[in-house]
PDB file of C-alpha atoms and ligand atoms in Angstrom:
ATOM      1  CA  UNK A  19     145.964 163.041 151.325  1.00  0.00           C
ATOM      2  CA  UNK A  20     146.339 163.653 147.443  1.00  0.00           C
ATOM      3  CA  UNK A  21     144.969 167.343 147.755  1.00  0.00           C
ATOM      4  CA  UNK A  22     147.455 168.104 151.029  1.00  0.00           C
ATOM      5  CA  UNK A  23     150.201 166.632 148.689  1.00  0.00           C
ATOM      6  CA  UNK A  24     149.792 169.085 145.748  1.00  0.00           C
ATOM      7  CA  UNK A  25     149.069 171.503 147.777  1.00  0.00           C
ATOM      8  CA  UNK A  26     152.856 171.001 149.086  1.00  0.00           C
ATOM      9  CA  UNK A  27     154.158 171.331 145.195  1.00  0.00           C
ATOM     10  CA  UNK A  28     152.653 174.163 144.813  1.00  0.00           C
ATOM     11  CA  UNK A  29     153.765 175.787 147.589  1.00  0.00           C
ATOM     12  CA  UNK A  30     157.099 174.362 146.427  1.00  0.00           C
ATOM     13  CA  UNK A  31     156.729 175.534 142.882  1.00  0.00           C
ATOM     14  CA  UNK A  32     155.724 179.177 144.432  1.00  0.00           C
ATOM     15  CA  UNK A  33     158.759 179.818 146.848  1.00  0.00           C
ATOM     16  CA  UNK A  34     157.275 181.063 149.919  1.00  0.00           C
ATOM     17  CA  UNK A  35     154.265 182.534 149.830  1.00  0.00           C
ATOM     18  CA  UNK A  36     152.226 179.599 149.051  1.00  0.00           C
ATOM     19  CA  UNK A  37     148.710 180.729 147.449  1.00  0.00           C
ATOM     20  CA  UNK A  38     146.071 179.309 149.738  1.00  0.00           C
ATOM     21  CA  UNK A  39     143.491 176.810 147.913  1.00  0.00           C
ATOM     22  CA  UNK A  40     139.796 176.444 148.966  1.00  0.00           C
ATOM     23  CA  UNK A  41     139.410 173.157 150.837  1.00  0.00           C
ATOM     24  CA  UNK A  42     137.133 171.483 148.256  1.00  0.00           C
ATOM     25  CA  UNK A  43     139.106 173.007 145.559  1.00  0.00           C
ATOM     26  CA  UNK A  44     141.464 170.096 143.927  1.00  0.00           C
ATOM     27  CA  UNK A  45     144.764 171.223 142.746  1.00  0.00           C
ATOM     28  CA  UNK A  46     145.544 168.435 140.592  1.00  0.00           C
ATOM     29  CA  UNK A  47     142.738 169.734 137.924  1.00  0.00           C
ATOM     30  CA  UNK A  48     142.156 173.034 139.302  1.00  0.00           C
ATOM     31  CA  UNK A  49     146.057 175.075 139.937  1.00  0.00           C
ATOM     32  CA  UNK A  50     145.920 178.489 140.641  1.00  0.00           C
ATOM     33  CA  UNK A  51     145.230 180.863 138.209  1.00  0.00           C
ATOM     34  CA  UNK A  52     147.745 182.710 136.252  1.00  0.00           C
ATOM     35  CA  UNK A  53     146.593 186.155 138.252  1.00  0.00           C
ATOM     36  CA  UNK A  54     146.813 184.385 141.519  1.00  0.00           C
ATOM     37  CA  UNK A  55     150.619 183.229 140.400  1.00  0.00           C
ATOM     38  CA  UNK A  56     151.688 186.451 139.262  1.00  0.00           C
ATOM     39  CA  UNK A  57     150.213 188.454 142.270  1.00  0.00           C
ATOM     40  CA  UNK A  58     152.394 185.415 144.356  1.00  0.00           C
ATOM     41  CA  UNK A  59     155.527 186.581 141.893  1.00  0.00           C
ATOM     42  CA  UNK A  60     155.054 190.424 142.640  1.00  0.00           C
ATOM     43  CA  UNK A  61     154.839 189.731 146.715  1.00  0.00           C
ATOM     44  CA  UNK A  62     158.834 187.555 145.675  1.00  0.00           C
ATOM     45  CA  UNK A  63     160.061 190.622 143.942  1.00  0.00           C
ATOM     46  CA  UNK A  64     158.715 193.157 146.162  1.00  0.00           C
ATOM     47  CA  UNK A  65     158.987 192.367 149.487  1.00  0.00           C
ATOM     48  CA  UNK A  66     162.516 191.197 149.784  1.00  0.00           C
ATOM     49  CA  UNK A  67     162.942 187.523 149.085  1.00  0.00           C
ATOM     50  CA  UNK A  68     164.127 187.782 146.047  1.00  0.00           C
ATOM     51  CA  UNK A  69     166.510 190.578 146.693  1.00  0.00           C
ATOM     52  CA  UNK A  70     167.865 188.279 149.987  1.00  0.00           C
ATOM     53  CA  UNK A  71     168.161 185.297 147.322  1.00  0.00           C
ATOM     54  CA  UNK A  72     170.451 187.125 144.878  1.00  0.00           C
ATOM     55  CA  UNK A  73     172.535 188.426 147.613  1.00  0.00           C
ATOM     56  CA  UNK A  74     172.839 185.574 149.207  1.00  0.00           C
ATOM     57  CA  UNK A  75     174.298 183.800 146.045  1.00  0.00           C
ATOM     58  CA  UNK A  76     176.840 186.740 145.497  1.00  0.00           C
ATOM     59  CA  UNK A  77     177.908 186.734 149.350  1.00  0.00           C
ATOM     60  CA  UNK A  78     178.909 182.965 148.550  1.00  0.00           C
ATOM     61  CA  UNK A  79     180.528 184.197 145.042  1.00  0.00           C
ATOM     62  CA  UNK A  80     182.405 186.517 147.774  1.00  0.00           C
ATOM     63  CA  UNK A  81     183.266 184.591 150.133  1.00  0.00           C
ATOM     64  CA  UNK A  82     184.751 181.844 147.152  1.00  0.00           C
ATOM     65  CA  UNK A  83     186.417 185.010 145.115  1.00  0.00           C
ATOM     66  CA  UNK A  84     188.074 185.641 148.241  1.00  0.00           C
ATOM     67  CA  UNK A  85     189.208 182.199 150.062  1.00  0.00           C
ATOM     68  CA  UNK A  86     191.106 181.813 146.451  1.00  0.00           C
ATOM     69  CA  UNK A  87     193.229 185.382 146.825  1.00  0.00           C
ATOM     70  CA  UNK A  88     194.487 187.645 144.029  1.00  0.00           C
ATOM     71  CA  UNK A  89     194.109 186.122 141.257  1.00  0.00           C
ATOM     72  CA  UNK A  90     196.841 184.582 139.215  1.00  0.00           C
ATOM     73  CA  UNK A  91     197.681 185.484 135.212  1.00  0.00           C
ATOM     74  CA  UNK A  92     195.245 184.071 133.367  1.00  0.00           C
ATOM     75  CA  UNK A  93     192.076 184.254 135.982  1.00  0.00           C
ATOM     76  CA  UNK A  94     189.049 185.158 135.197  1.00  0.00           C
ATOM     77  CA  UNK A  95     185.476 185.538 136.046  1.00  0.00           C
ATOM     78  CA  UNK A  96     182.262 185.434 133.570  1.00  0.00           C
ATOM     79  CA  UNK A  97     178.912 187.446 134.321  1.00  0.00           C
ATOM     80  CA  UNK A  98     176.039 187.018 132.239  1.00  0.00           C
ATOM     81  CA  UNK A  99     174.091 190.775 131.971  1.00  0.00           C
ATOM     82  CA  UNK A 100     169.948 190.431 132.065  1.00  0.00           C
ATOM     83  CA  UNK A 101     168.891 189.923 135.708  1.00  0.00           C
ATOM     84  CA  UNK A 102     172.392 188.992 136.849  1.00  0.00           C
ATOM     85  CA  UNK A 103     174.557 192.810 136.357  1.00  0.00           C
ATOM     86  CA  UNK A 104     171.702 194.268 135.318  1.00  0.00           C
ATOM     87  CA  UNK A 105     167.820 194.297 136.370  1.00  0.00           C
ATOM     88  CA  UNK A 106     164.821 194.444 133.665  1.00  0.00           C
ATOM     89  CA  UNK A 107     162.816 195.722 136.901  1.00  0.00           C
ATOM     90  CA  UNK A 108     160.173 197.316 134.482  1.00  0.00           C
ATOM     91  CA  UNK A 109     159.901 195.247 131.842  1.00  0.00           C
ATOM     92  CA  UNK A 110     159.491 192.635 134.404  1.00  0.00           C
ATOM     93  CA  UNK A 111     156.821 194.485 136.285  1.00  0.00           C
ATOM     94  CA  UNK A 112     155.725 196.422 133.517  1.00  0.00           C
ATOM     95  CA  UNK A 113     155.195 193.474 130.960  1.00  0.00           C
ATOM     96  CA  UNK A 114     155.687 189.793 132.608  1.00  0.00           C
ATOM     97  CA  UNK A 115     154.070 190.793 135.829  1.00  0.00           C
ATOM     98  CA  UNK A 116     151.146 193.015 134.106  1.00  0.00           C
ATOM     99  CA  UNK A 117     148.021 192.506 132.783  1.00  0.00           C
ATOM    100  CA  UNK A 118     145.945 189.034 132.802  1.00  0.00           C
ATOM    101  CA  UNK A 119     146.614 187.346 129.474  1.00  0.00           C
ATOM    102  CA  UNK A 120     150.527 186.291 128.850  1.00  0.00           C
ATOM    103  CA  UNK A 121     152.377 184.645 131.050  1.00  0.00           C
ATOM    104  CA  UNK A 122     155.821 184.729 129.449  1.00  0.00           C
ATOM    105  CA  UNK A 123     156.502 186.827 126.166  1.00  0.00           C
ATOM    106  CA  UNK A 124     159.145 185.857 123.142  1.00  0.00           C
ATOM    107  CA  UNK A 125     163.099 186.729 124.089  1.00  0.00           C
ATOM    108  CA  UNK A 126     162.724 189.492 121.730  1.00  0.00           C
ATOM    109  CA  UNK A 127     160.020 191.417 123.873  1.00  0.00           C
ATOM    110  CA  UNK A 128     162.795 192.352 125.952  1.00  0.00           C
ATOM    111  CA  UNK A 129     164.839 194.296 123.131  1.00  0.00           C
ATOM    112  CA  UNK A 130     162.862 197.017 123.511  1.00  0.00           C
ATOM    113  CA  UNK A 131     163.495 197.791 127.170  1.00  0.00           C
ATOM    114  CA  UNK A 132     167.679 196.968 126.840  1.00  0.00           C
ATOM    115  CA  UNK A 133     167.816 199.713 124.418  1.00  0.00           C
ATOM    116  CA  UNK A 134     166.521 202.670 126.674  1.00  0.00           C
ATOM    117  CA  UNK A 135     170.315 201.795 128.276  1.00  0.00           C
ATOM    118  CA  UNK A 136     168.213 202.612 131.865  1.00  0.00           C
ATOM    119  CA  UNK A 137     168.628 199.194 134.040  1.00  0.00           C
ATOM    120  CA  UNK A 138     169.761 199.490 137.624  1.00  0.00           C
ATOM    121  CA  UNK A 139     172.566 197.044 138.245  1.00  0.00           C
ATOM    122  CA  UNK A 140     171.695 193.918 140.624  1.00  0.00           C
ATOM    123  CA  UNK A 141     173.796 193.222 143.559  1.00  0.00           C
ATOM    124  CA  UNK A 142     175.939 190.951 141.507  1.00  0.00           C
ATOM    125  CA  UNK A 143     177.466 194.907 141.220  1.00  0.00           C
ATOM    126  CA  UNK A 144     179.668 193.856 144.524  1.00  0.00           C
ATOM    127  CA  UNK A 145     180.566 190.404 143.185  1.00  0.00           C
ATOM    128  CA  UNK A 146     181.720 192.410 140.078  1.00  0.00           C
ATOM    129  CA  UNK A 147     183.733 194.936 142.209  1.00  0.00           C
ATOM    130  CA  UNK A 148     185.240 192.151 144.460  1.00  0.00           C
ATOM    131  CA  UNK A 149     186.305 190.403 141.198  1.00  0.00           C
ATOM    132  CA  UNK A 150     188.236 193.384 139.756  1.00  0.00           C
ATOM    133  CA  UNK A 151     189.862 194.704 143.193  1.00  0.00           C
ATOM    134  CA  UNK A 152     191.275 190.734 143.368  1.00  0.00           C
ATOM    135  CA  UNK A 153     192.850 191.490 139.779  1.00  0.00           C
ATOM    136  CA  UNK A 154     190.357 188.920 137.845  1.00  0.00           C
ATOM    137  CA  UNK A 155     190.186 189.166 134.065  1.00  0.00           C
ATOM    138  CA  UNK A 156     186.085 190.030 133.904  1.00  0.00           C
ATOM    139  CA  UNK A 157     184.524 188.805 130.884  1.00  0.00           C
ATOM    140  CA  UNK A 158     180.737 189.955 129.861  1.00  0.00           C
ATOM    141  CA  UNK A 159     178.318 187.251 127.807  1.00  0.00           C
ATOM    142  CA  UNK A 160     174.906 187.991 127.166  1.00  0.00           C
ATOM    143  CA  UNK A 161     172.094 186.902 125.004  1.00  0.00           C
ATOM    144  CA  UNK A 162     171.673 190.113 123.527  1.00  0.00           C
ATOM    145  CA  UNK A 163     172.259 190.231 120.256  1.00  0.00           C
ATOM    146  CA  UNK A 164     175.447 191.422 118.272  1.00  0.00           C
ATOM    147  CA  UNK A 165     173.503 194.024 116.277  1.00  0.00           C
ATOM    148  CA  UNK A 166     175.408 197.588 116.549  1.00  0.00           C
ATOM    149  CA  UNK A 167     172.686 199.618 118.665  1.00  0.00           C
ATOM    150  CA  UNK A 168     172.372 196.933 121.221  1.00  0.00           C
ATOM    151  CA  UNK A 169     175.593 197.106 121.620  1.00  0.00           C
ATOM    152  CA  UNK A 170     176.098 200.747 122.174  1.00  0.00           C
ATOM    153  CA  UNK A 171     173.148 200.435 124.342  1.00  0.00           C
ATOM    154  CA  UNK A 172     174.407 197.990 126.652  1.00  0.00           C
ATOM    155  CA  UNK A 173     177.770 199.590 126.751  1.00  0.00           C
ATOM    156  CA  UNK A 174     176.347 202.685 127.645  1.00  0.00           C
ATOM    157  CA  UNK A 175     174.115 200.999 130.807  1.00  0.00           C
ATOM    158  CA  UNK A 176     176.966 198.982 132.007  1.00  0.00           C
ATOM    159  CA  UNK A 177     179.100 202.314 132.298  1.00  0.00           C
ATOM    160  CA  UNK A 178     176.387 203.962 133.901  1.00  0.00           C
ATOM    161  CA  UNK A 179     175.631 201.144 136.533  1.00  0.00           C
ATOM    162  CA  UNK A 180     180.061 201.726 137.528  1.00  0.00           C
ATOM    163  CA  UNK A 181     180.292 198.793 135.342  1.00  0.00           C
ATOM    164  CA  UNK A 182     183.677 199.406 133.613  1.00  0.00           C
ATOM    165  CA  UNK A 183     187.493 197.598 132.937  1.00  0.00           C
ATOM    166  CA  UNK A 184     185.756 194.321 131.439  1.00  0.00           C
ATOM    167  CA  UNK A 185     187.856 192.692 129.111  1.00  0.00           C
ATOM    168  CA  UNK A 186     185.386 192.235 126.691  1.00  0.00           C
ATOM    169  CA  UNK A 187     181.648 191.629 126.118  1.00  0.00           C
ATOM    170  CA  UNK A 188     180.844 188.921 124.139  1.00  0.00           C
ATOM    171  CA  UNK A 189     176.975 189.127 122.572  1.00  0.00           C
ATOM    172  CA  UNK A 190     174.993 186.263 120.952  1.00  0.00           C
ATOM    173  CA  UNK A 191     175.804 186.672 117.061  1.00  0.00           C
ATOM    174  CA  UNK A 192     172.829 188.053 115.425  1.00  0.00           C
ATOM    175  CA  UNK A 193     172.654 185.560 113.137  1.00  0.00           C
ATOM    176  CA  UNK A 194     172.431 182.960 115.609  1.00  0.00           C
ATOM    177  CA  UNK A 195     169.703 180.098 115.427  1.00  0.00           C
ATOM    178  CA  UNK A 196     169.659 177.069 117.882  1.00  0.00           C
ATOM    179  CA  UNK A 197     166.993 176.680 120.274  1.00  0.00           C
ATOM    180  CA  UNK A 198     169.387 177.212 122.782  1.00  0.00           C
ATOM    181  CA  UNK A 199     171.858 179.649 123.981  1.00  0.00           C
ATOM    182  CA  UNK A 200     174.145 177.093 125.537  1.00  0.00           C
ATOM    183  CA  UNK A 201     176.571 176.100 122.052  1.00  0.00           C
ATOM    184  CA  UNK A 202     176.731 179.787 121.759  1.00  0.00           C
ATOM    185  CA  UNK A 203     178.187 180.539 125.696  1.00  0.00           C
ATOM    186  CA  UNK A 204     179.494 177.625 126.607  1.00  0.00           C
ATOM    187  CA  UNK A 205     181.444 178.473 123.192  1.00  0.00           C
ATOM    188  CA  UNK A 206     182.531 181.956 123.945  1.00  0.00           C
ATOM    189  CA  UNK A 207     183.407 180.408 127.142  1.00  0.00           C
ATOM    190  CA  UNK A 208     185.883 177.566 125.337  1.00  0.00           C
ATOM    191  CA  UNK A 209     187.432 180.327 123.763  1.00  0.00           C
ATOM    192  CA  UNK A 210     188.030 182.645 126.273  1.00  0.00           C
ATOM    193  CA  UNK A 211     190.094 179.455 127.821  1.00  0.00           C
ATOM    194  CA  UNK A 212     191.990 178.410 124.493  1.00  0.00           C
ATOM    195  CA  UNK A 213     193.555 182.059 124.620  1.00  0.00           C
ATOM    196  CA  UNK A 214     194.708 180.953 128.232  1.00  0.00           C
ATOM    197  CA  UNK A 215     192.374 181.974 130.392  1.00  0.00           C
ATOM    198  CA  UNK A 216     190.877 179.859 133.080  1.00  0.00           C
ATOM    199  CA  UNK A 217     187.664 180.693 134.492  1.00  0.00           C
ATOM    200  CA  UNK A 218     187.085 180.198 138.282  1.00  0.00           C
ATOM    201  CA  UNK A 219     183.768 181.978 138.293  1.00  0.00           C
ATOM    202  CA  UNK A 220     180.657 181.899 136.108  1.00  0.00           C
ATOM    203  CA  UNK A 221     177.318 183.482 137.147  1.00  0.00           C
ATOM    204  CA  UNK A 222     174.051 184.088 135.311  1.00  0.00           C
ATOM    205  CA  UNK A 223     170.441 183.713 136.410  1.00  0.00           C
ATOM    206  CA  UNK A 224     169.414 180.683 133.741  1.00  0.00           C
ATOM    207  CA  UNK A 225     170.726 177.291 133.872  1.00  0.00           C
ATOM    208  CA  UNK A 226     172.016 177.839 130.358  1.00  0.00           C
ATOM    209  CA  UNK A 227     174.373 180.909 131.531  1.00  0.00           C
ATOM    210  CA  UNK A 228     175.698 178.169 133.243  1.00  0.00           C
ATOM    211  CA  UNK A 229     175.707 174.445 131.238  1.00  0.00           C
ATOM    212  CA  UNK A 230     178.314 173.281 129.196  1.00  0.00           C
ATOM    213  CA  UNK A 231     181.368 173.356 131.337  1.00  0.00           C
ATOM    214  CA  UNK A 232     184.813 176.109 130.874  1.00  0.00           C
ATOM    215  CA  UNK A 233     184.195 177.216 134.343  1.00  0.00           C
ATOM    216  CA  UNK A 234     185.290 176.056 137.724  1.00  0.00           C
ATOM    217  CA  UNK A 235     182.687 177.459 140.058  1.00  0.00           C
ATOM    218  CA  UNK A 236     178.918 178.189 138.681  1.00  0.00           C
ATOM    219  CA  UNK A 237     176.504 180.401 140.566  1.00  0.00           C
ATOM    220  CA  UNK A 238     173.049 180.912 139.659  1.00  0.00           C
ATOM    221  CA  UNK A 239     170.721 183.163 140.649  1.00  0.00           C
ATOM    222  CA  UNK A 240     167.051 183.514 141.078  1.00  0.00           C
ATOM    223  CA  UNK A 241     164.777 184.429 138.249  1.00  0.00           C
ATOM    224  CA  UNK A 242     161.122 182.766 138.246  1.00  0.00           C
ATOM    225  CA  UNK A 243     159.878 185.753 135.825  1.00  0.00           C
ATOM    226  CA  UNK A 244     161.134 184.610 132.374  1.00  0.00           C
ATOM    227  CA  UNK A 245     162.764 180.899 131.394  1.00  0.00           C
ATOM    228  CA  UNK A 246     165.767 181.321 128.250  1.00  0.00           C
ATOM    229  CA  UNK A 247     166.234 177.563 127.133  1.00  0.00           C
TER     230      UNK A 247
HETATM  231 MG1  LIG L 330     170.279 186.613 132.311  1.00  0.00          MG
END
């Protein structure tokens, strides 16, 4: 009974393609092993859950975009950038998804990757679009950092992706040191609203794109590849 039971979280913890344990093999001291896991992750990125998950979460941003109408002065919507606008496909296959011994790498591994300026947009593209043909202010805050080539970089993928007319992109002050992003965009968020903006729309891929309040409506995506606290 206490093997079927774990075997239940972990097919919980692993989305839908449970991995399949031996029948003497007990889960509680034996999981799966990280190759095992990651082979599970590839199969979610690969073969079309996890593209049907993010569209299914900007179909409902839609569908809520669009039962509100044009939007009124002041409106605006909030996108975070790394796999929400725009997809780290190869780093994520490449790096988190390759090779035997790391399971997750430092935030910073990443910096590497965002500066080649090559990311495909996500889906979230259409929630984008729908925002701007309603007349929504469209406001841009990442975790990247406010360094000058990071910037340029990231300017010059979102216009390649279509991503243009944003207000303004708001990165993560280079300087900045908490354990957490949330102070820092739940803060840019509070300040987009004290210069009168209110926004009805905020959608990232991490729970902190999201905590902290200053927005009406969160949506969060999938991401089961890399954790930012
Ligand atoms: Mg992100």
């Amino acid at each position: 009974m206490k093997s079927s039971c774990s075997r239940l979280v972990w097919a919980i913890l692993l989305g839908s393609s449970p991995i399949l344990l031996a029948a003497d093999q007990c889960p509680d001291i034996d999981p799966p092993n990280l190759p095992a896991i990651k082979a599970t992750l590839k199969e979610y990125y690969h073969t079309g859950p996890y593209d049907a998950a993010v569209n299914e979460v900007v179909d409902r941003g839609i569908d809520y975009l669009r039962s509100r109408g044009k939007a009124k002065k002041g409106d605006a919507v909030v996108f975070d950038l790394d796999e929400t606008l725009l997809s780290n496909e190869k780093y994520i296959d490449g790096v988190l998804l390759a090779g035997l011994k790391t399971f997750a790498l430092p935030e910073t591994s990443l910096r590497p990757w965002q500066l080649k300026a090559e990311d495909p947009s996500l889906p979230t593209k259409r929630l984008y679009d729908a925002a701007a043909s309603l007349g929504y202010t469209i406001f841009l805050i990442t975790g990247r950092p406010e360094i000058p080539q990071y910037r340029q970089a990231t300017e010059r993928n979102l216009s390649k992706v279509g991503c243009d007319g944003y207000e303004r992109l708001i990165m993560k002050p280079a300087d900045y040191k908490q354990p957490s992003v949330i102070p820092f965009k739940s803060g840019a968020r509070r300040q987009i609203e004290e210069k009168g903006h209110t926004i009805v729309l905020n959608i990232g891929d991490q729970e902190s794109d999201l905590k902290g309040g200053y927005a009406e409506r969160t949506f969060k995506l999938p991401n089961p590849f890399y954790f930012v606290p």
